[in-house]
mmCIF file of C-alpha atoms and ligand atoms in Angstrom:
data_model
loop_
_atom_site.group_PDB
_atom_site.id
_atom_site.type_symbol
_atom_site.label_atom_id
_atom_site.label_comp_id
_atom_site.label_asym_id
_atom_site.label_seq_id
_atom_site.Cartn_x
_atom_site.Cartn_y
_atom_site.Cartn_z
ATOM 1 C CA MET A 1 165.016 107.757 113.718
ATOM 2 C CA PRO A 2 163.090 107.328 116.977
ATOM 3 C CA ALA A 3 160.663 110.145 117.753
ATOM 4 C CA ARG A 4 161.919 112.589 120.364
ATOM 5 C CA ARG A 5 160.600 111.979 123.875
ATOM 6 C CA ARG A 6 157.296 113.800 124.212
ATOM 7 C CA ILE A 7 157.194 117.006 126.234
ATOM 8 C CA TYR A 8 153.950 117.185 128.187
ATOM 9 C CA LEU A 9 151.937 120.181 129.316
ATOM 10 C CA SER A 10 152.401 119.359 133.014
ATOM 11 C CA SER A 11 153.529 115.907 134.083
ATOM 12 C CA PRO A 12 154.002 114.507 137.602
ATOM 13 C CA HIS A 13 157.286 115.547 139.230
ATOM 14 C CA MET A 14 158.330 113.225 142.023
ATOM 15 C CA GLY A 15 161.027 114.236 144.488
ATOM 16 C CA GLY A 16 162.128 110.800 145.697
ATOM 17 C CA ASP A 17 160.992 110.897 149.331
ATOM 18 C CA GLU A 18 157.475 109.869 148.290
ATOM 19 C CA LEU A 19 158.608 106.224 148.331
ATOM 20 C CA GLU A 20 159.739 106.513 151.960
ATOM 21 C CA TYR A 21 156.267 107.592 153.025
ATOM 22 C CA VAL A 22 154.696 104.831 150.956
ATOM 23 C CA ARG A 23 157.102 102.310 152.498
ATOM 24 C CA GLU A 24 156.063 103.481 155.969
ATOM 25 C CA ALA A 25 152.439 102.847 155.059
ATOM 26 C CA PHE A 26 153.318 99.353 153.818
ATOM 27 C CA GLU A 27 155.352 98.500 156.895
ATOM 28 C CA ALA A 28 152.502 99.457 159.227
ATOM 29 C CA ASN A 29 150.003 97.799 156.838
ATOM 30 C CA TRP A 30 148.165 101.125 156.678
ATOM 31 C CA ILE A 31 147.168 100.418 153.094
ATOM 32 C CA ALA A 32 143.575 101.159 153.975
ATOM 33 C CA PRO A 33 141.473 102.643 155.346
ATOM 34 C CA LEU A 34 142.602 106.197 156.018
ATOM 35 C CA GLY A 35 145.431 106.154 158.572
ATOM 36 C CA PRO A 36 148.182 108.369 159.984
ATOM 37 C CA HIS A 37 149.404 109.811 156.657
ATOM 38 C CA VAL A 38 145.875 111.048 155.912
ATOM 39 C CA ASP A 39 145.562 112.748 159.309
ATOM 40 C CA ALA A 40 149.019 114.295 159.003
ATOM 41 C CA PHE A 41 148.499 115.409 155.384
ATOM 42 C CA GLU A 42 145.267 117.168 156.340
ATOM 43 C CA LYS A 43 146.984 119.047 159.155
ATOM 44 C CA GLU A 44 150.004 119.924 157.033
ATOM 45 C CA CYS A 45 147.876 121.202 154.136
ATOM 46 C CA ALA A 46 145.674 123.256 156.464
ATOM 47 C CA ARG A 47 148.751 124.784 158.083
ATOM 48 C CA SER A 48 150.317 125.519 154.703
ATOM 49 C CA ALA A 49 147.081 127.190 153.515
ATOM 50 C CA GLY A 50 146.668 129.088 156.790
ATOM 51 C CA VAL A 51 143.240 127.630 157.641
ATOM 52 C CA GLU A 52 141.932 125.659 160.598
ATOM 53 C CA ALA A 53 141.014 122.369 158.954
ATOM 54 C CA GLY A 54 141.463 120.189 155.871
ATOM 55 C CA LEU A 55 139.738 117.090 154.541
ATOM 56 C CA ALA A 56 141.696 114.769 152.229
ATOM 57 C CA LEU A 57 139.534 113.460 149.395
ATOM 58 C CA SER A 58 139.743 111.327 146.277
ATOM 59 C CA SER A 59 139.613 114.390 143.994
ATOM 60 C CA GLY A 60 139.166 118.136 143.765
ATOM 61 C CA THR A 61 135.835 117.426 142.086
ATOM 62 C CA ALA A 62 134.664 115.633 145.248
ATOM 63 C CA ALA A 63 135.712 118.696 147.266
ATOM 64 C CA ALA A 64 133.664 120.962 144.973
ATOM 65 C CA LEU A 65 130.602 118.788 145.521
ATOM 66 C CA LEU A 66 131.013 118.650 149.299
ATOM 67 C CA SER A 67 131.518 122.407 149.539
ATOM 68 C CA ALA A 68 128.247 122.932 147.671
ATOM 69 C CA ARG A 69 126.481 120.600 150.081
ATOM 70 C CA LEU A 70 127.998 122.476 152.997
ATOM 71 C CA VAL A 71 126.444 125.750 151.819
ATOM 72 C CA ASP A 72 123.185 123.790 151.554
ATOM 73 C CA LEU A 73 122.910 124.194 147.803
ATOM 74 C CA ARG A 74 119.931 122.182 146.612
ATOM 75 C CA GLU A 75 117.871 121.354 143.509
ATOM 76 C CA GLY A 76 116.716 124.599 141.917
ATOM 77 C CA ASP A 77 119.226 126.878 143.654
ATOM 78 C CA VAL A 78 121.179 129.383 141.575
ATOM 79 C CA PHE A 79 124.943 129.842 141.929
ATOM 80 C CA PHE A 80 127.430 132.178 140.257
ATOM 81 C CA CYS A 81 130.619 130.792 138.712
ATOM 82 C CA SER A 82 133.546 132.034 136.625
ATOM 83 C CA SER A 83 132.849 131.114 133.020
ATOM 84 C CA LEU A 84 136.526 130.666 132.162
ATOM 85 C CA THR A 85 137.324 127.472 134.034
ATOM 86 C CA PHE A 86 137.537 123.717 133.861
ATOM 87 C CA VAL A 87 134.147 122.039 134.017
ATOM 88 C CA ALA A 88 134.946 120.282 137.317
ATOM 89 C CA SER A 89 134.547 123.608 139.168
ATOM 90 C CA LEU A 90 130.814 123.287 138.725
ATOM 91 C CA ALA A 91 129.790 119.949 137.160
ATOM 92 C CA PRO A 92 129.126 118.284 140.533
ATOM 93 C CA ILE A 93 127.094 121.324 141.637
ATOM 94 C CA VAL A 94 124.954 121.179 138.509
ATOM 95 C CA GLN A 95 124.501 117.443 139.104
ATOM 96 C CA LEU A 96 123.250 118.357 142.569
ATOM 97 C CA GLY A 97 120.498 120.337 140.829
ATOM 98 C CA GLY A 98 122.090 123.803 140.928
ATOM 99 C CA THR A 99 121.577 126.315 138.127
ATOM 100 C CA PRO A 100 124.763 128.130 137.083
ATOM 101 C CA VAL A 101 124.936 131.797 136.137
ATOM 102 C CA PHE A 102 128.260 132.477 134.441
ATOM 103 C CA ILE A 103 130.432 135.509 135.077
ATOM 104 C CA ASP A 104 133.042 136.742 132.591
ATOM 105 C CA SER A 105 136.733 137.415 133.242
ATOM 106 C CA ASP A 106 138.340 140.827 133.348
ATOM 107 C CA PRO A 107 141.349 141.594 131.137
ATOM 108 C CA TRP A 108 143.631 142.354 134.128
ATOM 109 C CA SER A 109 143.408 139.082 136.021
ATOM 110 C CA TRP A 110 141.673 136.786 133.488
ATOM 111 C CA ASN A 111 139.630 135.787 136.537
ATOM 112 C CA MET A 112 136.105 136.797 137.559
ATOM 113 C CA SER A 113 135.225 140.377 136.605
ATOM 114 C CA ALA A 114 134.049 142.389 139.604
ATOM 115 C CA SER A 115 131.928 144.676 137.434
ATOM 116 C CA ALA A 116 130.145 141.727 135.793
ATOM 117 C CA LEU A 117 129.649 140.159 139.229
ATOM 118 C CA ALA A 118 128.196 143.415 140.553
ATOM 119 C CA ARG A 119 125.644 143.477 137.708
ATOM 120 C CA ALA A 120 124.734 139.837 138.305
ATOM 121 C CA PHE A 121 124.186 140.529 142.014
ATOM 122 C CA ASP A 122 122.166 143.618 141.251
ATOM 123 C CA ASP A 123 119.805 141.674 138.957
ATOM 124 C CA ALA A 124 119.559 138.792 141.407
ATOM 125 C CA ASP A 125 118.755 141.171 144.244
ATOM 126 C CA LYS A 126 116.026 142.875 142.197
ATOM 127 C CA SER A 127 114.486 139.526 141.285
ATOM 128 C CA GLY A 128 114.504 138.564 144.963
ATOM 129 C CA VAL A 129 116.553 135.387 144.405
ATOM 130 C CA LEU A 130 120.189 135.605 145.463
ATOM 131 C CA PRO A 131 122.650 132.863 144.497
ATOM 132 C CA LYS A 132 123.449 130.190 147.081
ATOM 133 C CA ALA A 133 127.198 130.534 146.453
ATOM 134 C CA VAL A 134 129.802 132.210 144.268
ATOM 135 C CA ILE A 135 132.500 129.934 142.840
ATOM 136 C CA LEU A 136 135.722 131.901 142.365
ATOM 137 C CA VAL A 137 138.433 130.180 140.330
ATOM 138 C CA ASN A 138 142.117 131.110 140.462
ATOM 139 C CA LEU A 139 142.828 130.313 136.851
ATOM 140 C CA TYR A 140 146.162 128.780 135.839
ATOM 141 C CA GLY A 141 147.459 129.561 139.330
ATOM 142 C CA ALA A 142 146.720 133.307 139.274
ATOM 143 C CA PRO A 143 144.772 134.659 142.256
ATOM 144 C CA CYS A 144 141.455 136.446 141.706
ATOM 145 C CA ASP A 145 141.137 140.130 142.524
ATOM 146 C CA MET A 146 139.922 139.286 146.034
ATOM 147 C CA ASP A 147 139.764 142.879 147.334
ATOM 148 C CA LYS A 148 137.127 143.669 144.696
ATOM 149 C CA LEU A 149 135.225 140.369 144.629
ATOM 150 C CA LEU A 150 134.944 139.416 148.308
ATOM 151 C CA PRO A 151 133.282 142.650 149.521
ATOM 152 C CA LEU A 152 130.560 142.214 146.866
ATOM 153 C CA CYS A 153 129.814 138.681 148.066
ATOM 154 C CA ARG A 154 129.881 139.893 151.666
ATOM 155 C CA LYS A 155 127.501 142.738 150.852
ATOM 156 C CA TYR A 156 124.871 140.231 149.719
ATOM 157 C CA GLY A 157 125.754 137.663 152.381
ATOM 158 C CA VAL A 158 126.584 134.984 149.813
ATOM 159 C CA PRO A 159 129.321 132.448 150.691
ATOM 160 C CA VAL A 160 132.362 132.046 148.453
ATOM 161 C CA ILE A 161 133.732 128.691 147.367
ATOM 162 C CA GLU A 162 137.308 129.177 146.187
ATOM 163 C CA ASP A 163 138.464 126.752 143.507
ATOM 164 C CA ALA A 164 142.217 126.742 144.145
ATOM 165 C CA ALA A 165 142.728 123.467 142.268
ATOM 166 C CA GLU A 166 145.310 125.107 140.013
ATOM 167 C CA SER A 167 146.649 127.722 142.425
ATOM 168 C CA MET A 168 148.152 125.857 145.388
ATOM 169 C CA GLY A 169 151.121 127.890 146.648
ATOM 170 C CA ALA A 170 149.965 131.126 144.981
ATOM 171 C CA THR A 171 149.357 134.119 147.267
ATOM 172 C CA TYR A 172 147.261 137.277 147.288
ATOM 173 C CA ASN A 173 148.626 140.036 149.552
ATOM 174 C CA GLY A 174 150.805 137.381 151.122
ATOM 175 C CA ARG A 175 147.936 135.054 151.975
ATOM 176 C CA GLN A 176 147.610 131.594 150.438
ATOM 177 C CA THR A 177 144.906 130.987 147.852
ATOM 178 C CA GLY A 178 142.442 128.362 149.026
ATOM 179 C CA SER A 179 141.957 130.317 152.268
ATOM 180 C CA PHE A 180 139.759 133.172 151.004
ATOM 181 C CA GLY A 181 136.343 131.548 150.729
ATOM 182 C CA LYS A 182 134.045 130.000 153.297
ATOM 183 C CA PHE A 183 135.400 126.840 151.640
ATOM 184 C CA GLY A 184 138.357 126.316 149.372
ATOM 185 C CA PHE A 185 139.906 123.322 147.689
ATOM 186 C CA TYR A 186 143.062 122.017 146.036
ATOM 187 C CA SER A 187 143.476 119.259 143.472
ATOM 188 C CA PHE A 188 146.321 116.752 143.485
ATOM 189 C CA ASN A 189 145.512 115.392 140.037
ATOM 190 C CA GLY A 190 148.578 114.219 138.107
ATOM 191 C CA ASN A 191 148.906 117.457 136.125
ATOM 192 C CA LYS A 192 148.636 119.871 139.068
ATOM 193 C CA ILE A 193 151.526 121.636 140.808
ATOM 194 C CA ILE A 194 151.905 118.806 143.309
ATOM 195 C CA THR A 195 150.216 115.442 142.951
ATOM 196 C CA THR A 196 149.146 112.338 144.861
ATOM 197 C CA SER A 197 148.436 110.718 141.454
ATOM 198 C CA GLY A 198 144.856 111.765 142.155
ATOM 199 C CA GLY A 199 143.199 113.515 145.065
ATOM 200 C CA GLY A 200 141.896 116.727 146.550
ATOM 201 C CA MET A 201 141.763 118.726 149.778
ATOM 202 C CA LEU A 202 138.785 120.652 151.135
ATOM 203 C CA LEU A 203 139.790 123.589 153.343
ATOM 204 C CA SER A 204 137.972 125.814 155.798
ATOM 205 C CA ASP A 205 138.249 127.696 159.070
ATOM 206 C CA ASP A 206 134.942 126.098 160.030
ATOM 207 C CA GLU A 207 136.040 122.861 161.699
ATOM 208 C CA GLU A 208 132.472 121.744 162.333
ATOM 209 C CA ALA A 209 131.667 122.056 158.643
ATOM 210 C CA ILE A 210 134.771 120.060 157.750
ATOM 211 C CA ASP A 211 133.642 117.361 160.208
ATOM 212 C CA ARG A 212 130.247 117.269 158.514
ATOM 213 C CA ALA A 213 131.940 116.825 155.141
ATOM 214 C CA ARG A 214 134.148 114.110 156.680
ATOM 215 C CA PHE A 215 131.003 112.285 157.760
ATOM 216 C CA TRP A 216 129.447 112.500 154.273
ATOM 217 C CA SER A 217 132.701 111.534 152.564
ATOM 218 C CA ALA A 218 132.802 108.171 154.394
ATOM 219 C CA GLN A 219 129.253 106.941 153.666
ATOM 220 C CA ALA A 220 127.517 108.986 156.373
ATOM 221 C CA ARG A 221 127.538 106.311 159.068
ATOM 222 C CA ASP A 222 125.716 107.236 162.261
ATOM 223 C CA SER A 223 127.549 106.328 165.449
ATOM 224 C CA ALA A 224 125.946 102.987 166.181
ATOM 225 C CA PRO A 225 127.369 99.469 166.520
ATOM 226 C CA TRP A 226 125.729 98.499 163.219
ATOM 227 C CA TYR A 227 125.610 100.307 159.886
ATOM 228 C CA GLN A 228 122.959 102.923 160.423
ATOM 229 C CA HIS A 229 122.216 105.890 158.153
ATOM 230 C CA SER A 230 120.093 108.945 158.752
ATOM 231 C CA GLU A 231 121.554 110.627 155.651
ATOM 232 C CA LEU A 232 123.234 109.511 152.441
ATOM 233 C CA GLY A 233 126.929 110.099 151.828
ATOM 234 C CA TYR A 234 129.730 109.255 149.425
ATOM 235 C CA ASN A 235 132.899 107.221 149.242
ATOM 236 C CA PHE A 236 135.285 110.126 148.718
ATOM 237 C CA ARG A 237 138.212 109.618 151.111
ATOM 238 C CA MET A 238 141.883 109.651 150.135
ATOM 239 C CA SER A 239 143.863 106.479 150.834
ATOM 240 C CA ASN A 240 146.716 106.422 153.335
ATOM 241 C CA ILE A 241 149.200 105.493 150.579
ATOM 242 C CA LEU A 242 148.283 108.476 148.423
ATOM 243 C CA ALA A 243 148.357 110.797 151.427
ATOM 244 C CA GLY A 244 151.937 109.598 151.994
ATOM 245 C CA ILE A 245 152.839 110.684 148.458
ATOM 246 C CA GLY A 246 151.119 113.997 149.157
ATOM 247 C CA ARG A 247 153.121 114.645 152.363
ATOM 248 C CA ALA A 248 156.408 114.300 150.502
ATOM 249 C CA GLN A 249 155.115 116.422 147.622
ATOM 250 C CA LEU A 250 153.898 119.174 149.951
ATOM 251 C CA LYS A 251 157.460 119.671 151.206
ATOM 252 C CA LEU A 252 158.425 120.458 147.610
ATOM 253 C CA LEU A 253 155.653 122.979 146.954
ATOM 254 C CA ASP A 254 157.811 126.104 147.324
ATOM 255 C CA ASP A 255 160.422 124.642 145.009
ATOM 256 C CA ARG A 256 157.762 123.749 142.428
ATOM 257 C CA VAL A 257 156.346 127.283 142.486
ATOM 258 C CA THR A 258 159.834 128.737 142.070
ATOM 259 C CA ARG A 259 160.530 126.456 139.109
ATOM 260 C CA ARG A 260 157.247 127.179 137.353
ATOM 261 C CA ARG A 261 157.740 130.895 137.814
ATOM 262 C CA ALA A 262 161.245 130.577 136.363
ATOM 263 C CA ILE A 263 159.840 128.764 133.321
ATOM 264 C CA PHE A 264 157.330 131.570 132.846
ATOM 265 C CA GLU A 265 160.143 134.176 132.967
ATOM 266 C CA ARG A 266 162.239 132.203 130.507
ATOM 267 C CA TYR A 267 159.327 131.987 128.069
ATOM 268 C CA ARG A 268 158.659 135.692 128.504
ATOM 269 C CA LYS A 269 162.278 136.566 127.764
ATOM 270 C CA ALA A 270 162.338 134.436 124.623
ATOM 271 C CA LEU A 271 158.886 135.298 123.263
ATOM 272 C CA GLY A 272 157.745 138.525 124.905
ATOM 273 C CA SER A 273 159.005 140.792 122.145
ATOM 274 C CA LEU A 274 157.345 138.876 119.299
ATOM 275 C CA PRO A 275 154.544 140.907 117.683
ATOM 276 C CA GLY A 276 151.029 140.261 118.994
ATOM 277 C CA ILE A 277 152.060 138.111 121.961
ATOM 278 C CA THR A 278 150.721 138.949 125.433
ATOM 279 C CA PHE A 279 151.481 136.896 128.537
ATOM 280 C CA MET A 280 148.924 136.237 131.253
ATOM 281 C CA PRO A 281 149.122 139.199 133.642
ATOM 282 C CA GLU A 282 149.869 139.076 137.351
ATOM 283 C CA GLY A 283 147.648 141.495 139.279
ATOM 284 C CA SER A 284 148.907 143.799 142.013
ATOM 285 C CA GLY A 285 149.364 141.928 145.293
ATOM 286 C CA CYS A 286 149.270 138.641 143.396
ATOM 287 C CA ARG A 287 151.957 136.018 143.296
ATOM 288 C CA SER A 288 150.802 133.393 140.812
ATOM 289 C CA ASN A 289 152.251 129.899 141.013
ATOM 290 C CA ARG A 290 152.378 130.041 137.171
ATOM 291 C CA TRP A 291 150.949 126.523 137.066
ATOM 292 C CA LEU A 292 150.832 126.939 133.305
ATOM 293 C CA THR A 293 152.445 129.650 131.221
ATOM 294 C CA VAL A 294 149.616 131.079 129.147
ATOM 295 C CA LEU A 295 149.763 133.704 126.415
ATOM 296 C CA THR A 296 147.486 135.152 123.781
ATOM 297 C CA VAL A 297 148.253 135.714 120.114
ATOM 298 C CA ASP A 298 146.706 138.612 118.231
ATOM 299 C CA PRO A 299 146.550 137.143 114.707
ATOM 300 C CA GLY A 300 146.378 140.603 113.095
ATOM 301 C CA GLN A 301 149.749 141.596 114.551
ATOM 302 C CA ALA A 302 151.387 138.191 114.739
ATOM 303 C CA GLY A 303 150.553 136.882 111.262
ATOM 304 C CA THR A 304 149.946 133.545 112.950
ATOM 305 C CA SER A 305 147.563 132.155 115.553
ATOM 306 C CA ASN A 306 147.301 130.152 118.739
ATOM 307 C CA MET A 307 146.198 127.064 116.798
ATOM 308 C CA LYS A 308 149.197 127.385 114.448
ATOM 309 C CA ILE A 309 151.474 127.462 117.511
ATOM 310 C CA ILE A 310 149.798 124.337 118.860
ATOM 311 C CA GLU A 311 150.283 122.595 115.482
ATOM 312 C CA ALA A 312 153.924 123.670 115.215
ATOM 313 C CA LEU A 313 154.639 122.343 118.718
ATOM 314 C CA GLU A 314 152.814 119.095 117.986
ATOM 315 C CA GLU A 315 155.193 118.581 115.032
ATOM 316 C CA GLU A 316 158.026 118.701 117.580
ATOM 317 C CA ASN A 317 156.164 116.162 119.741
ATOM 318 C CA VAL A 318 155.344 118.875 122.291
ATOM 319 C CA GLU A 319 151.956 119.066 123.987
ATOM 320 C CA SER A 320 150.253 122.474 124.275
ATOM 321 C CA ARG A 321 146.604 123.484 124.488
ATOM 322 C CA PRO A 322 144.110 126.245 123.884
ATOM 323 C CA VAL A 323 142.846 128.142 126.928
ATOM 324 C CA TRP A 324 139.798 126.576 128.681
ATOM 325 C CA LYS A 325 136.689 126.894 126.560
ATOM 326 C CA PRO A 326 134.379 129.130 128.650
ATOM 327 C CA MET A 327 131.378 127.451 130.224
ATOM 328 C CA HIS A 328 128.887 129.842 128.612
ATOM 329 C CA LEU A 329 130.061 128.535 125.210
ATOM 330 C CA GLN A 330 129.742 124.861 126.167
ATOM 331 C CA PRO A 331 126.925 122.924 124.463
ATOM 332 C CA VAL A 332 125.869 121.433 127.816
ATOM 333 C CA PHE A 333 125.256 124.935 129.217
ATOM 334 C CA SER A 334 123.576 126.494 126.187
ATOM 335 C CA GLY A 335 120.878 128.834 127.426
ATOM 336 C CA ALA A 336 122.586 129.542 130.758
ATOM 337 C CA LYS A 337 122.656 133.161 131.880
ATOM 338 C CA TYR A 338 125.937 134.993 131.294
ATOM 339 C CA TYR A 339 127.301 138.345 132.421
ATOM 340 C CA ALA A 340 130.029 139.627 130.095
ATOM 341 C CA HIS A 341 132.642 142.080 131.351
ATOM 342 C CA GLY A 342 131.777 144.411 128.466
ATOM 343 C CA PRO A 343 133.327 142.814 125.447
ATOM 344 C CA ASP A 344 133.229 139.030 125.941
ATOM 345 C CA GLU A 345 136.706 138.661 127.478
ATOM 346 C CA SER A 346 136.637 134.929 128.195
ATOM 347 C CA ALA A 347 135.519 134.156 124.635
ATOM 348 C CA GLU A 348 138.406 136.285 123.353
ATOM 349 C CA LEU A 349 140.918 134.539 125.666
ATOM 350 C CA PHE A 350 139.658 131.181 124.440
ATOM 351 C CA LYS A 351 139.920 132.261 120.791
ATOM 352 C CA ASN A 352 143.511 133.487 121.034
ATOM 353 C CA GLY A 353 145.052 131.789 124.061
ATOM 354 C CA VAL A 354 147.585 128.993 124.257
ATOM 355 C CA CYS A 355 148.978 127.093 127.272
ATOM 356 C CA LEU A 356 152.636 126.165 126.920
ATOM 357 C CA PRO A 357 154.212 123.106 128.541
ATOM 358 C CA SER A 358 155.153 124.208 132.053
ATOM 359 C CA GLY A 359 156.009 121.138 134.128
ATOM 360 C CA SER A 360 158.484 121.826 136.938
ATOM 361 C CA ASN A 361 160.546 118.874 135.665
ATOM 362 C CA MET A 362 161.197 120.474 132.252
ATOM 363 C CA SER A 363 164.847 121.044 131.426
ATOM 364 C CA GLU A 364 166.100 124.311 129.937
ATOM 365 C CA GLU A 365 166.706 122.406 126.670
ATOM 366 C CA ASP A 366 163.031 121.392 126.681
ATOM 367 C CA GLN A 367 162.043 125.035 127.173
ATOM 368 C CA ASP A 368 164.377 126.172 124.406
ATOM 369 C CA LEU A 369 162.886 123.620 122.058
ATOM 370 C CA VAL A 370 159.453 125.125 122.715
ATOM 371 C CA THR A 371 160.538 128.741 122.275
ATOM 372 C CA GLY A 372 162.645 127.831 119.229
ATOM 373 C CA ALA A 373 159.675 126.277 117.438
ATOM 374 C CA ILE A 374 157.492 129.321 118.199
ATOM 375 C CA ARG A 375 160.162 131.818 117.155
ATOM 376 C CA ARG A 376 160.615 129.952 113.836
ATOM 377 C CA LEU A 377 156.868 130.224 113.251
ATOM 378 C CA PHE A 378 157.182 133.993 113.650
ATOM 379 C CA GLY A 379 160.204 134.005 111.322
ATOM 380 C CA ALA A 380 162.297 135.329 114.242
HETATM 381 C C1 LIG B 1 141.828 120.070 138.140
HETATM 382 C C2 LIG B 1 140.732 121.018 138.418
HETATM 383 C C3 LIG B 1 139.612 120.643 139.174
HETATM 384 C C4 LIG B 1 139.298 119.240 139.566
HETATM 385 O O1 LIG B 1 140.228 118.578 140.312
HETATM 386 P P1 LIG B 1 140.316 116.971 140.209
HETATM 387 O O2 LIG B 1 141.232 116.621 141.319
HETATM 388 O O3 LIG B 1 140.883 116.650 138.859
HETATM 389 O O4 LIG B 1 138.956 116.415 140.404
HETATM 390 C C5 LIG B 1 138.675 121.628 139.477
HETATM 391 N N1 LIG B 1 138.822 122.879 139.057
HETATM 392 C C6 LIG B 1 139.865 123.267 138.311
HETATM 393 C C7 LIG B 1 139.962 124.700 137.884
HETATM 394 C C8 LIG B 1 140.844 122.351 137.942
HETATM 395 O O5 LIG B 1 141.857 122.734 137.161
#
């Protein structure tokens, strides 16, 4: 018997119009460099986020690096970052020479704990060395508790970089994530809520800063008839073809958020009453895009565990994953400073959490297969 088609955690979901945009690029021979789709995609993303300017890039990781350069983060500078995240939030900043201090999650948002951040700021202030930036991450599409976190950063005059790679389309008090920091960014990697097959978007109200990043992202060429460089840059721009895919995908963003939220609700209905299962919360004022449906399993109550769920799903040819392993537990960051919320929340979320397949192209049968396998494991 042939194996059942694999169900992935979050696979690309094309709408169909992407090909029209790509065809346009071919017909005008705007294959490279840059071109009208790139310009339009930047404007459309900025408008959708509610900010003044966007810069289309080859990845979200590139956007993280450029935002750190824009706040003038240099070798030896300290920055604060959510511990519970994907390494790309900070890897390029560490490679720039920055020293991370990790901040725990709180149990209400699973995002950066305001009380842990306050302690970190207090210590930094006493030592006389404030961080150069605070990296806030909207994990799995859920907005951070901005009303608590932003005033703290403002109090110390430290700029926020908002990693909205997973949270495009999610809102906090009606405002789009990606628009809360001095800089914000989206990712269009293949597994994100919309995709260009690979890419990212840097966002800001500071148009001059975005222009500076644009200059760096295209090899930092001075305006001269020959290739002249007063600074060093990168080759980070998005191609016109991929921007065309992105323009068609952006039109589908609302639909994709609606679908992912519906999947979350369906999972909650089917699994929410099982013993020891808790779904990722949605804070007040928050509308998550539910990029991934994430839950925790209390083994004491459940009689099973997150890893057993992952194994049971794998037997059905279904991909699922543990929650991000926190940065303060990563071998590469051993010895880094860490501010826990109280109990180590992010370590606990990692130990017990599981991400269920949540692609907006999943059928209801696919979802039922997932919940069926989990319910069987619970003997339900
Ligand atoms: C995907 C992701 C990134 C990186 O985006 P890429 O486009 O893959 O470089 C950064 N931060 C978080 C939280 C992500 O999930």
